[in-house]
Amino acid sequence: MASRPSIIEQRGAQMFPVLSPLEIERARRFGECRSFPTGAALYTTGQVSAGLMVILSGRVEISQRDRSDRHTIIVVHEPGEFLGELAQLAGRPSLADATALEQVEALVIRPDRLRALLIAEAELGERIMRALILRRVGLLETGAGGPIIVGRADNGDVLRLQGFLRRNGQPQQLLDPEIDAEARALIERFHVDPGQLPIVLCPGGQLLRNPSEDELARCVGLVGPIDPNRVYDVAVVGAGPAGLATAVYAASEGLSVLVLDCRAFGGQAGASARIENYLGFPTGITGMALMARAYNQAQKFGAEIAIPDEAAALHGPADGADRFVLQLYNNERVTARSVVIASGARYRRLGVANLDAFESASVHYWATPLEAKLCANQEIALVGAGNSAGQAAVYLASQGAKIRMLVRGSDLNASMSRYLVDRIAGLPNIEVVTRAEVTTLEGRDGLLEALRWRVGDGTETRRPIRHLFLFIGAAPNTDWLTGSGVALDGKGFVLTGDDAGGNRHALETSRPGIFAIGDVRAKSVKRVAAAVGEGAQVVAALHAYLAAGNQTATAAIPVAPARSP
Ligand SMILES: Cc1cc2nc3c(=O)[nH]c(=O)nc-3n(C[C@H](O)[C@H](O)[C@H](O)COP(=O)(O)OP(=O)(O)OC[C@H]3O[C@@H](n4cnc5c(N)ncnc54)[C@H](O)[C@@H]3O)c2cc1C
C-alpha cells in the first residue's frame, strides 16, 4: 500500500514561502539585521533562539535529530525565506537545528515583535502564521526534535507522558526496549533499573526517570517560571474553549493576559474525537484541531499561556488593594487585577475498569442527533436517573432504539421530574431496570460489543449492546476556590449575575472583579459554542471593571500559604 504523502509533499509551498522584496521591506521595522559566519548555529535543538529569521543573503540548512542523534536535512533556506516554527512565536526551545552553510545576513524578529508583525501586517502575517503551524505539523509527523521516551508501548506511564505531549502539540519519539536494541543500549548506558522506566531524554540532554507531567513540561521548555512581580490585567484559570476565547478577545483588545491550565489546552473539548455542532464546521472538526487553532491564535495576540500550572487557591483583594493573587500548587503566584474562572467541569464516569478504552466511540456523555443516528434501531443502555438522563432516554427512544435505562435506586421518582417519569412510562421501548449496577464492558479496538449489569438480588445480565450513555452528573472543578469567598451553588458550580448578589454583571461572581464562564458556571449551557460565547462576552465586563478605576491601588496583599498538592 502506498504510504500517505508527508505534509512537506502536500503543502511544501505554504510551509516554505518566499517573501517578496516588498514584504521583506515591510518586515524590516519589526527586526534587526545580524550576520552569521559559515558554520554558525542560528538555532540549536532544545535551546531558545533569538526569534524568527528572514534570510537576506546566504543559505541556511534546517535539520532534525533522530533518536540516535543523526541529523536529517529538512530543508535548505535561501534568501527571501524565513526560519522558524511555532516555538519561535512562543519563545520556546527550538525543535530543529539551523546552520549557516555560508556567510548569512538575516533579519532577526524577536517573539514579541513577531506577534506585532502578525497583527499589523495582516496578509504577510497570515502567510507566516500558516507556515509556522504547518512546520509544527511536519515536526509532529516525525516526532523529531521532541523528547525521547524509553519504555514499553503499553506501559501506563508511557501512555500518560505520550498523552500529555500529544495534547500539548509537542513532538515525541518512543523507544520500546521489547523491540528496539537502541532502547536497551540507552537503558544500559544510563544504568536504569526496569522499575525506573520509562526514562525520558529531553532535547537539551537531560535525563528524567518516570517524570511527572510538570517535570517533563519544564524540561522541554513548555512552561517556565512566572514573573512574581508582574501584574496582569486578567488571569484566566483554565485553557478550555472558554478560557482560550477570553485570551483571544482580551489580548486582541490590548489587555495583558495569563492563562493557566493544569493539564493541556483545549479542556474537555480537546478530548472530543469530533465536534459536529460547532458553527462554521459543516463536516465537523476534531476537538484537538479546533483547540490548537485557538491556542495558536491566543499566542499570536500575545496572551501568555502556562501549562501545566494549577491554581490551588485564590486570595485578595484585601486591605484596600485591588489585586488578586492566584496561588499555584508549585508555590508560584500570579498577581492580576481581575480573574476569570474557566476551570470547567468533568463528567462523572462509571467506576468500571476499562471504561476509557471505549470512550471515544461507544460511551457517550450526551445525546444529540449524531449519537441517535449512530445507534438507531439498536439496543442501547443509558445510566442515570436525573432529568438529563430522562430527556436523553425520551429523545433516543424516538429513534426507534430499545433503551435499557439502568438506575441505581428503586424508581425514578426521587430524582426525575414527574412529566418525564410519565413520558418514560408511556414509551414501550424504554425499560427501566432498577437497583442496577454496570459491572463489565466487553469489546475490542475501542468498540463495545456487550454490557453486563447486576441487579439487587445479584442476578447478572449480559446484552449485546454497542452504545452506552452516561448521565450521572458533572462535577465542577472548583475545589481550588475554597476560602476565596466566591459563592457556589449546592453542587459546587459558581454563581454569577443576580444569583451571586445584587447589581452584578451576568458573568460576575459574588466577588467583584472575579468572573466565571463556561461549564464551571452555574446554569451555563454545557457546549463548546456557549463556552466560547461567554469567553468573548466576559471581555466587555473586564474592560468595564478595569476602567472603573479598580486597578489603581497598590497596597500589599496578604497571601495565605499554598495547600499541598
Ligand atoms: C468527550 C467530550 C466530547 C464533547 N463533545 C462536544 C461536542 O461535540 N459539542 C459540544 O458543544 N460540546 C461537547 N462537549 C462539551 C464541551 O467540551 C464543554 O462544554 C466545553 O469544553 C466547556 O468548556 P470550558 O472551557 O468551560 O471547560 P473545559 O473544557 O472543562 O476546560 C476547563 C479547563 O480548566 C482546567 N482546570 C481545571 N481546574 C484547574 C485549576 N485549578 N488550575 C488550572 N487549570 C484548571 C482543566 O484542565 C481544563 O483544561 C464534549 C465534552 C466531552 C468530555
XYZ file of C-alpha atoms and ligand atoms in Angstrom:
618
model
C 0.000 0.000 0.000
C 1.350 3.467 -0.893
C 2.276 5.500 2.198
C 0.449 8.742 2.904
C 2.273 11.775 1.454
C 4.055 13.853 4.096
C 2.943 17.373 4.932
C 6.009 18.720 3.049
C 4.930 16.821 -0.069
C 1.362 18.047 0.283
C 1.849 21.642 1.348
C 5.537 22.432 0.805
C 4.846 25.752 -0.936
C 2.824 27.037 2.024
C 5.345 25.718 4.533
C 8.297 27.414 2.894
C 7.052 30.603 1.214
C 9.481 33.070 -0.373
C 8.840 36.645 0.729
C 8.932 39.332 -1.981
C 11.384 42.249 -1.648
C 8.397 44.450 -0.737
C 7.300 42.064 2.014
C 10.840 41.951 3.404
C 10.889 45.754 3.473
C 7.627 45.735 5.419
C 9.052 43.192 7.872
C 12.226 45.229 8.474
C 10.695 47.568 11.053
C 9.998 44.578 13.304
C 13.504 43.128 13.380
C 17.200 43.850 13.370
C 19.872 42.695 10.911
C 22.522 40.265 12.077
C 25.406 38.420 10.372
C 26.341 34.791 10.918
C 29.612 33.241 9.687
C 29.722 29.955 7.772
C 29.000 27.051 10.121
C 27.318 29.195 12.799
C 24.288 27.728 14.611
C 21.312 30.031 14.156
C 19.075 27.668 16.151
C 20.010 24.677 18.300
C 17.536 21.971 19.266
C 16.492 22.345 22.900
C 17.624 25.978 23.196
C 15.580 29.159 22.949
C 16.580 31.068 19.831
C 16.629 34.812 19.154
C 13.418 34.621 17.113
C 12.160 34.184 13.564
C 14.852 34.923 10.959
C 14.287 36.187 7.424
C 17.297 35.390 5.246
C 18.581 38.424 3.374
C 21.620 36.665 1.883
C 23.305 33.283 2.191
C 21.838 29.786 2.781
C 20.803 28.002 5.970
C 20.325 24.276 6.464
C 17.495 23.142 8.749
C 17.946 19.664 10.136
C 16.342 17.493 12.761
C 17.896 14.953 15.068
C 16.554 11.464 15.276
C 16.701 9.210 18.326
C 20.275 8.183 17.508
C 21.318 11.847 17.263
C 21.680 11.528 13.474
C 20.883 14.704 11.552
C 18.404 14.650 8.684
C 18.097 17.696 6.478
C 14.543 19.048 6.388
C 15.138 21.962 4.018
C 17.765 24.472 2.903
C 16.553 28.061 3.135
C 17.559 30.610 0.524
C 17.274 34.429 0.547
C 13.657 35.594 0.982
C 12.731 32.540 3.053
C 12.438 32.550 6.824
C 13.495 30.212 9.633
C 11.219 29.257 12.487
C 8.067 27.450 13.589
C 5.663 27.824 16.498
C 8.498 27.643 19.075
C 9.821 30.964 17.722
C 6.380 32.559 18.141
C 6.095 31.430 21.747
C 9.756 31.982 22.662
C 10.184 28.284 23.484
C 13.177 25.984 22.804
C 13.860 25.123 19.158
C 12.809 21.745 17.805
C 15.357 21.749 14.949
C 18.917 22.883 14.199
C 19.693 25.728 11.794
C 23.254 26.025 10.448
C 24.698 28.700 8.153
C 26.063 26.994 5.008
C 27.819 30.229 4.078
C 28.026 33.784 5.404
C 24.411 34.732 6.234
C 22.715 38.099 6.687
C 19.350 37.760 8.404
C 16.588 39.921 9.761
C 16.014 38.645 13.320
C 12.492 39.200 14.665
C 12.065 38.546 18.411
C 8.877 36.694 19.525
C 7.135 39.835 20.835
C 7.963 41.730 17.629
C 6.843 38.749 15.556
C 3.457 38.896 17.271
C 3.322 42.633 16.498
C 4.104 41.867 12.836
C 1.424 39.178 12.601
C -1.173 41.636 13.833
C -0.015 44.765 11.973
C 0.635 43.101 8.591
C -2.498 41.036 8.026
C -1.678 39.358 4.681
C 2.000 38.818 5.357
C 1.091 37.726 8.891
C -1.326 35.126 7.528
C 1.356 33.605 5.269
C 3.867 33.473 8.095
C 1.387 32.082 10.647
C 0.248 29.353 8.258
C 3.857 28.363 7.598
C 4.673 28.230 11.329
C 1.679 25.957 12.025
C 2.397 23.651 9.065
C 6.047 23.352 10.085
C 4.945 22.221 13.560
C 2.607 19.685 11.960
C 5.625 18.425 9.981
C 7.687 18.050 13.155
C 4.798 16.238 14.848
C 4.689 13.785 11.934
C 8.253 12.627 12.546
C 8.458 13.290 16.270
C 11.981 14.601 15.813
C 13.184 17.482 17.969
C 10.995 16.433 20.895
C 11.849 14.268 23.898
C 12.555 10.547 23.548
C 10.557 8.296 25.847
C 12.135 4.923 26.585
C 9.672 2.324 27.868
C 7.181 -0.322 26.824
C 4.489 0.975 24.473
C 1.732 -0.465 26.666
C 3.133 0.868 29.952
C 0.682 3.174 31.759
C 3.307 5.855 32.481
C 4.468 5.820 28.842
C 0.863 6.363 27.752
C 0.480 9.136 30.326
C 3.566 11.024 29.090
C 2.726 10.460 25.430
C -0.827 11.687 26.021
C 0.414 14.797 27.774
C 2.833 15.704 24.959
C 0.295 14.924 22.233
C -2.432 17.010 23.885
C 0.019 19.917 24.089
C 1.149 19.704 20.454
C 4.697 18.543 21.255
C 6.642 16.134 19.020
C 7.978 12.986 20.697
C 9.592 9.645 19.944
C 9.166 6.319 21.666
C 11.831 3.635 22.034
C 10.395 0.327 23.236
C 13.044 -1.954 24.836
C 10.949 -5.002 23.888
C 11.623 -4.412 20.199
C 14.359 -1.816 19.951
C 18.049 -2.509 20.562
C 18.730 1.235 20.862
C 16.340 1.414 23.809
C 18.165 -1.434 25.551
C 21.506 0.274 24.888
C 20.241 3.511 26.432
C 18.919 1.681 29.494
C 22.347 0.083 29.955
C 24.233 3.298 29.330
C 22.272 5.204 31.970
C 22.182 2.248 34.426
C 18.406 2.340 34.637
C 16.582 -0.288 36.720
C 13.485 -1.706 34.984
C 11.420 -0.211 37.841
C 12.594 3.269 36.877
C 11.175 3.045 33.359
C 10.078 4.970 31.480
C 13.001 7.341 31.177
C 12.832 10.471 29.078
C 15.729 12.083 27.210
C 14.993 15.767 26.767
C 16.251 17.667 23.686
C 18.604 19.662 25.937
C 20.323 16.411 27.023
C 18.711 15.964 30.475
C 17.578 12.518 31.610
C 14.335 12.147 33.577
C 13.238 8.973 35.350
C 9.485 8.376 35.116
C 8.798 12.108 35.422
C 5.568 13.859 36.320
C 3.945 15.899 33.537
C 5.176 19.036 35.296
C 8.815 17.843 35.325
C 8.578 16.850 31.669
C 6.998 20.165 30.643
C 9.724 22.145 32.382
C 12.452 20.004 30.882
C 11.229 20.511 27.309
C 10.640 24.221 27.944
C 6.863 24.058 27.552
C 6.442 26.136 30.689
C 8.790 28.383 32.626
C 8.736 30.340 35.882
C 6.057 33.028 36.282
C 7.324 36.548 36.960
C 6.141 37.164 40.559
C 6.362 40.954 40.129
C 4.222 41.187 37.015
C 0.631 42.347 37.463
C -1.629 41.063 34.677
C -4.868 42.775 33.722
C -6.523 39.386 33.818
C -5.571 35.898 34.961
C -7.658 33.115 33.428
C -7.837 29.727 35.149
C -8.486 27.047 32.520
C -7.454 26.846 28.859
C -10.567 25.089 27.573
C -12.729 26.785 24.943
C -13.993 29.362 27.473
C -10.531 30.322 28.744
C -8.949 30.403 25.279
C -11.792 32.568 23.943
C -11.205 35.026 26.797
C -7.486 35.017 25.978
C -8.058 35.733 22.277
C -10.572 38.544 22.813
C -8.852 40.119 25.828
C -5.342 40.017 24.335
C -6.503 41.265 20.940
C -8.111 44.212 22.726
C -4.897 45.153 24.483
C -5.284 43.572 27.927
C -2.340 41.668 29.397
C -3.479 38.083 29.910
C -2.082 34.996 31.595
C -3.921 31.690 31.124
C -3.168 28.722 33.388
C -4.126 25.134 32.815
C -3.175 22.133 34.896
C -3.319 19.593 32.031
C -3.477 20.762 28.426
C -5.025 23.388 26.227
C -8.499 22.600 24.911
C -10.089 21.241 28.092
C -12.866 18.707 27.596
C -13.378 19.898 24.037
C -9.766 18.960 23.234
C -10.665 15.366 24.122
C -13.588 15.211 21.725
C -12.970 12.946 18.751
C -15.218 15.053 16.522
C -17.241 18.152 17.223
C -20.106 18.243 14.756
C -22.174 21.079 16.145
C -19.687 23.962 16.259
C -20.710 26.798 13.974
C -18.753 27.028 10.725
C -17.508 23.437 10.505
C -20.167 21.626 8.460
C -18.080 18.478 8.151
C -17.094 18.514 11.824
C -13.646 19.063 13.312
C -11.636 17.162 15.892
C -11.635 18.905 19.244
C -7.829 18.918 19.213
C -7.649 20.682 15.814
C -10.197 23.312 16.848
C -8.495 23.960 20.156
C -4.963 24.028 18.698
C -6.104 26.829 16.388
C -7.489 28.767 19.335
C -4.283 28.182 21.326
C -2.085 29.488 18.499
C -4.443 32.399 17.950
C -4.258 33.386 21.626
C -0.456 33.324 21.475
C -0.451 35.365 18.284
C -2.295 38.136 20.145
C 0.262 37.969 22.969
C -1.622 36.037 25.647
C 0.791 34.135 27.895
C -0.182 30.526 28.477
C 1.292 28.443 31.281
C 0.683 24.665 31.015
C 0.807 22.709 33.246
C 0.278 25.182 36.101
C -2.524 24.530 38.563
C -4.323 27.132 40.632
C -4.515 25.956 44.255
C -6.153 28.981 45.842
C -7.394 32.491 45.112
C -6.766 35.386 47.505
C -7.433 39.116 47.701
C -8.212 41.796 47.270
C -7.615 42.760 50.872
C -6.646 45.804 52.890
C -7.765 48.232 50.216
C -5.716 46.569 47.490
C -7.424 45.659 44.257
C -5.166 42.858 43.121
C -5.914 39.198 43.222
C -3.311 36.569 43.891
C -3.547 33.064 42.485
C -1.512 30.650 44.500
C -0.253 27.741 42.391
C 0.421 24.214 43.598
C 4.109 24.632 42.811
C 4.202 27.619 45.204
C 4.464 30.194 42.444
C 1.980 33.059 42.487
C 0.236 35.115 39.849
C -0.954 38.655 40.506
C -3.780 40.115 38.435
C -6.298 42.927 38.556
C -9.139 40.622 37.584
C -9.695 36.877 37.414
C -11.735 34.732 35.063
C -12.710 31.302 36.385
C -12.896 28.983 33.362
C -11.913 25.739 35.077
C -14.794 23.730 33.622
C -16.311 20.530 34.887
C -15.656 16.877 34.450
C -18.438 14.464 33.595
C -18.799 11.795 36.208
C -17.564 8.493 34.916
C -18.519 4.960 35.817
C -16.206 3.065 38.102
C -15.683 0.259 35.565
C -12.124 -0.819 34.854
C -11.832 -0.433 31.076
C -14.263 2.446 30.526
C -11.680 4.714 28.890
C -10.980 2.137 26.175
C -14.480 2.696 24.805
C -14.918 6.402 25.479
C -14.100 7.669 22.026
C -16.568 5.526 20.062
C -19.067 3.678 22.248
C -19.541 5.585 25.507
C -21.400 8.890 25.230
C -21.981 11.739 27.660
C -24.730 13.463 25.672
C -27.404 12.510 23.148
C -27.564 14.656 20.029
C -28.883 13.655 16.574
C -25.392 12.384 15.865
C -25.473 9.787 18.635
C -29.100 8.999 17.896
C -28.169 8.202 14.305
C -25.240 6.076 15.442
C -27.481 3.833 17.470
C -30.783 3.992 15.614
C -32.673 0.678 15.730
C -30.218 -0.789 18.176
C -30.470 -1.851 21.753
C -28.651 0.681 23.918
C -28.048 1.264 27.623
C -28.345 4.520 29.495
C -27.182 5.011 33.071
C -28.702 7.771 35.203
C -31.928 8.807 36.857
C -31.918 12.616 36.721
C -33.699 14.921 34.287
C -30.817 14.922 31.780
C -30.968 11.104 31.736
C -34.739 11.212 31.286
C -34.604 13.720 28.447
C -31.938 11.698 26.696
C -33.887 8.455 27.095
C -37.052 10.006 25.639
C -35.114 11.510 22.773
C -33.236 8.315 21.926
C -36.429 6.264 22.166
C -37.928 8.388 19.390
C -35.290 6.982 17.047
C -36.713 3.512 17.456
C -33.991 2.054 19.677
C -34.620 -0.257 22.602
C -33.408 1.592 25.689
C -32.313 -0.170 28.876
C -32.345 2.552 31.486
C -30.116 1.399 34.336
C -30.991 3.107 37.603
C -29.280 2.646 40.951
C -32.358 3.428 43.089
C -35.706 1.661 43.333
C -37.524 4.030 40.945
C -37.183 7.322 39.080
C -39.494 9.403 41.215
C -36.965 10.688 43.686
C -34.668 12.244 41.092
C -36.697 12.978 37.939
C -39.495 15.430 37.087
C -42.972 13.894 37.041
C -43.617 14.685 33.383
C -40.505 12.769 32.343
C -41.311 9.821 34.586
C -44.785 9.677 32.967
C -43.422 10.021 29.474
C -40.903 7.220 30.045
C -43.664 5.017 31.437
C -45.645 5.623 28.239
C -42.844 4.628 25.876
C -42.862 0.883 25.182
C -39.259 0.770 24.019
C -37.781 2.077 27.301
C -37.230 -0.468 30.039
C -36.269 0.928 33.443
C -34.026 -1.537 35.278
C -33.871 -0.553 38.948
C -31.162 -1.307 41.530
C -28.836 -1.936 38.636
C -25.087 -1.538 38.507
C -22.898 -1.898 35.394
C -20.221 -4.487 36.092
C -18.400 -5.213 32.820
C -17.783 -3.723 29.396
C -16.744 -6.155 26.671
C -15.357 -5.304 23.267
C -12.329 -4.760 21.080
C -10.458 -1.934 19.374
C -12.418 0.741 21.237
C -15.790 -0.711 20.191
C -18.195 -2.006 22.781
C -19.724 -5.390 21.975
C -21.591 -6.312 25.145
C -22.530 -4.942 28.525
C -23.122 -6.747 31.816
C -25.035 -5.394 34.803
C -26.098 -6.783 38.152
C -29.352 -6.076 39.979
C -30.150 -6.049 43.696
C -30.632 -9.818 44.100
C -27.240 -10.455 42.491
C -28.571 -11.609 39.125
C -26.254 -10.623 36.292
C -27.488 -9.864 32.770
C -25.381 -9.736 29.601
C -26.728 -7.984 26.495
C -25.132 -7.311 23.090
C -25.049 -3.528 23.498
C -22.751 -1.352 21.395
C -23.573 2.089 22.825
C -23.662 3.166 26.448
C -24.907 6.601 27.543
C -23.843 8.041 30.899
C -25.850 10.797 32.558
C -24.565 10.602 36.083
C -23.790 14.282 36.523
C -20.848 16.598 36.125
C -18.580 17.732 38.913
C -17.258 21.298 38.687
C -13.536 21.973 39.075
C -13.969 24.407 41.957
C -12.055 22.863 44.879
C -9.381 25.485 44.389
C -11.924 28.238 45.183
C -12.338 27.063 48.794
C -11.776 30.039 51.061
C -11.906 32.559 48.213
C -15.322 33.894 49.146
C -16.680 33.120 45.675
C -20.258 31.850 46.167
C -21.077 28.391 44.750
C -24.389 26.592 44.317
C -25.278 23.371 46.107
C -23.389 21.285 43.552
C -20.267 23.448 43.608
C -20.840 25.417 40.381
C -20.007 29.139 40.509
C -22.927 31.527 40.920
C -22.936 34.624 38.745
C -25.145 37.635 37.978
C -28.308 38.067 40.039
C -27.794 34.665 41.669
C -24.491 35.913 43.109
C -25.825 39.166 44.572
C -27.360 42.435 43.509
C -26.032 44.726 40.800
C -23.747 42.186 39.122
C -22.709 41.725 35.512
C -24.280 38.496 34.226
C -20.898 36.705 34.359
C -19.589 38.300 37.569
C -19.335 36.217 40.730
C -20.163 37.263 44.264
C -16.687 38.851 44.393
C -16.355 41.973 42.185
C -13.536 41.566 39.687
C -13.848 37.775 39.636
C -15.861 36.379 36.713
C -16.925 32.830 35.815
C -17.624 31.410 32.360
C -18.224 28.110 30.608
C -19.077 24.763 32.183
C -17.938 25.805 35.671
C -20.643 28.474 35.837
C -23.974 27.522 37.408
C -26.788 27.405 34.841
C -24.415 27.608 31.837
C -25.163 25.623 28.686
C -22.575 22.847 28.587
C -21.458 23.271 24.995
C -18.311 24.451 23.211
C -20.115 27.301 21.458
C -21.639 28.528 24.723
C -18.233 28.455 26.431
C -16.640 30.394 23.562
C -19.502 32.914 23.561
C -19.111 33.548 27.278
C -15.347 33.911 26.792
C -15.991 36.716 24.316
C -18.753 38.272 26.401
C -16.738 38.442 29.613
C -14.124 40.696 27.993
C -16.562 43.624 27.832
C -17.212 43.129 31.556
C -13.457 43.033 32.238
C -12.970 46.318 30.403
C -15.790 47.913 32.381
C -14.400 46.627 35.677
C -10.829 47.719 34.944
C -11.913 51.089 33.535
C -13.935 51.804 36.666
C -10.601 52.525 38.324
C -10.447 49.335 40.311
C -6.933 48.703 39.093
C -5.092 51.620 40.671
C -4.479 50.709 44.287
C -1.128 49.164 45.123
C -1.274 48.096 48.762
C 0.316 44.768 49.604
C -1.920 41.716 49.733
C -1.585 39.106 52.443
C -1.036 35.736 50.828
C -2.024 32.551 52.583
C 0.362 29.585 52.292
C -0.309 27.199 49.404
C -2.137 23.967 50.087
C -0.049 20.950 49.466
C -0.970 19.014 46.305
C -15.507 13.782 25.215
C -16.308 15.077 25.124
C -16.851 15.464 23.897
C -17.613 16.635 23.788
N -18.163 16.958 22.571
C -18.892 18.091 22.454
C -19.465 18.440 21.215
O -19.376 17.699 20.235
N -20.116 19.627 21.128
C -20.266 20.476 22.191
O -20.822 21.568 22.032
N -19.766 20.138 23.413
C -19.081 18.969 23.572
N -18.585 18.622 24.791
C -18.766 19.557 25.925
C -17.701 20.672 25.826
O -16.447 20.082 25.616
C -17.681 21.547 27.068
O -18.944 22.138 27.232
C -16.607 22.632 26.952
O -15.321 22.068 26.778
C -16.590 23.522 28.192
O -15.528 24.419 28.051
P -14.878 25.134 29.319
O -13.742 25.948 28.782
O -15.915 25.815 30.105
O -14.339 23.971 30.260
P -13.350 22.753 29.984
O -13.347 22.365 28.566
O -13.715 21.737 31.006
O -11.902 23.334 30.324
C -11.547 23.643 31.654
C -10.031 23.599 31.778
O -9.674 24.071 33.078
C -8.561 23.326 33.551
N -8.536 23.411 35.022
C -9.422 22.886 35.899
N -9.051 23.206 37.171
C -7.914 23.938 37.079
C -7.048 24.557 38.049
N -7.290 24.507 39.382
N -5.942 25.222 37.601
C -5.675 25.278 36.266
N -6.459 24.715 35.318
C -7.572 24.071 35.716
C -8.815 21.925 33.024
O -7.581 21.202 32.919
C -9.433 22.207 31.656
O -8.455 22.192 30.627
C -17.816 17.461 24.941
C -17.258 17.080 26.173
C -16.524 15.899 26.278
C -15.950 15.482 27.619
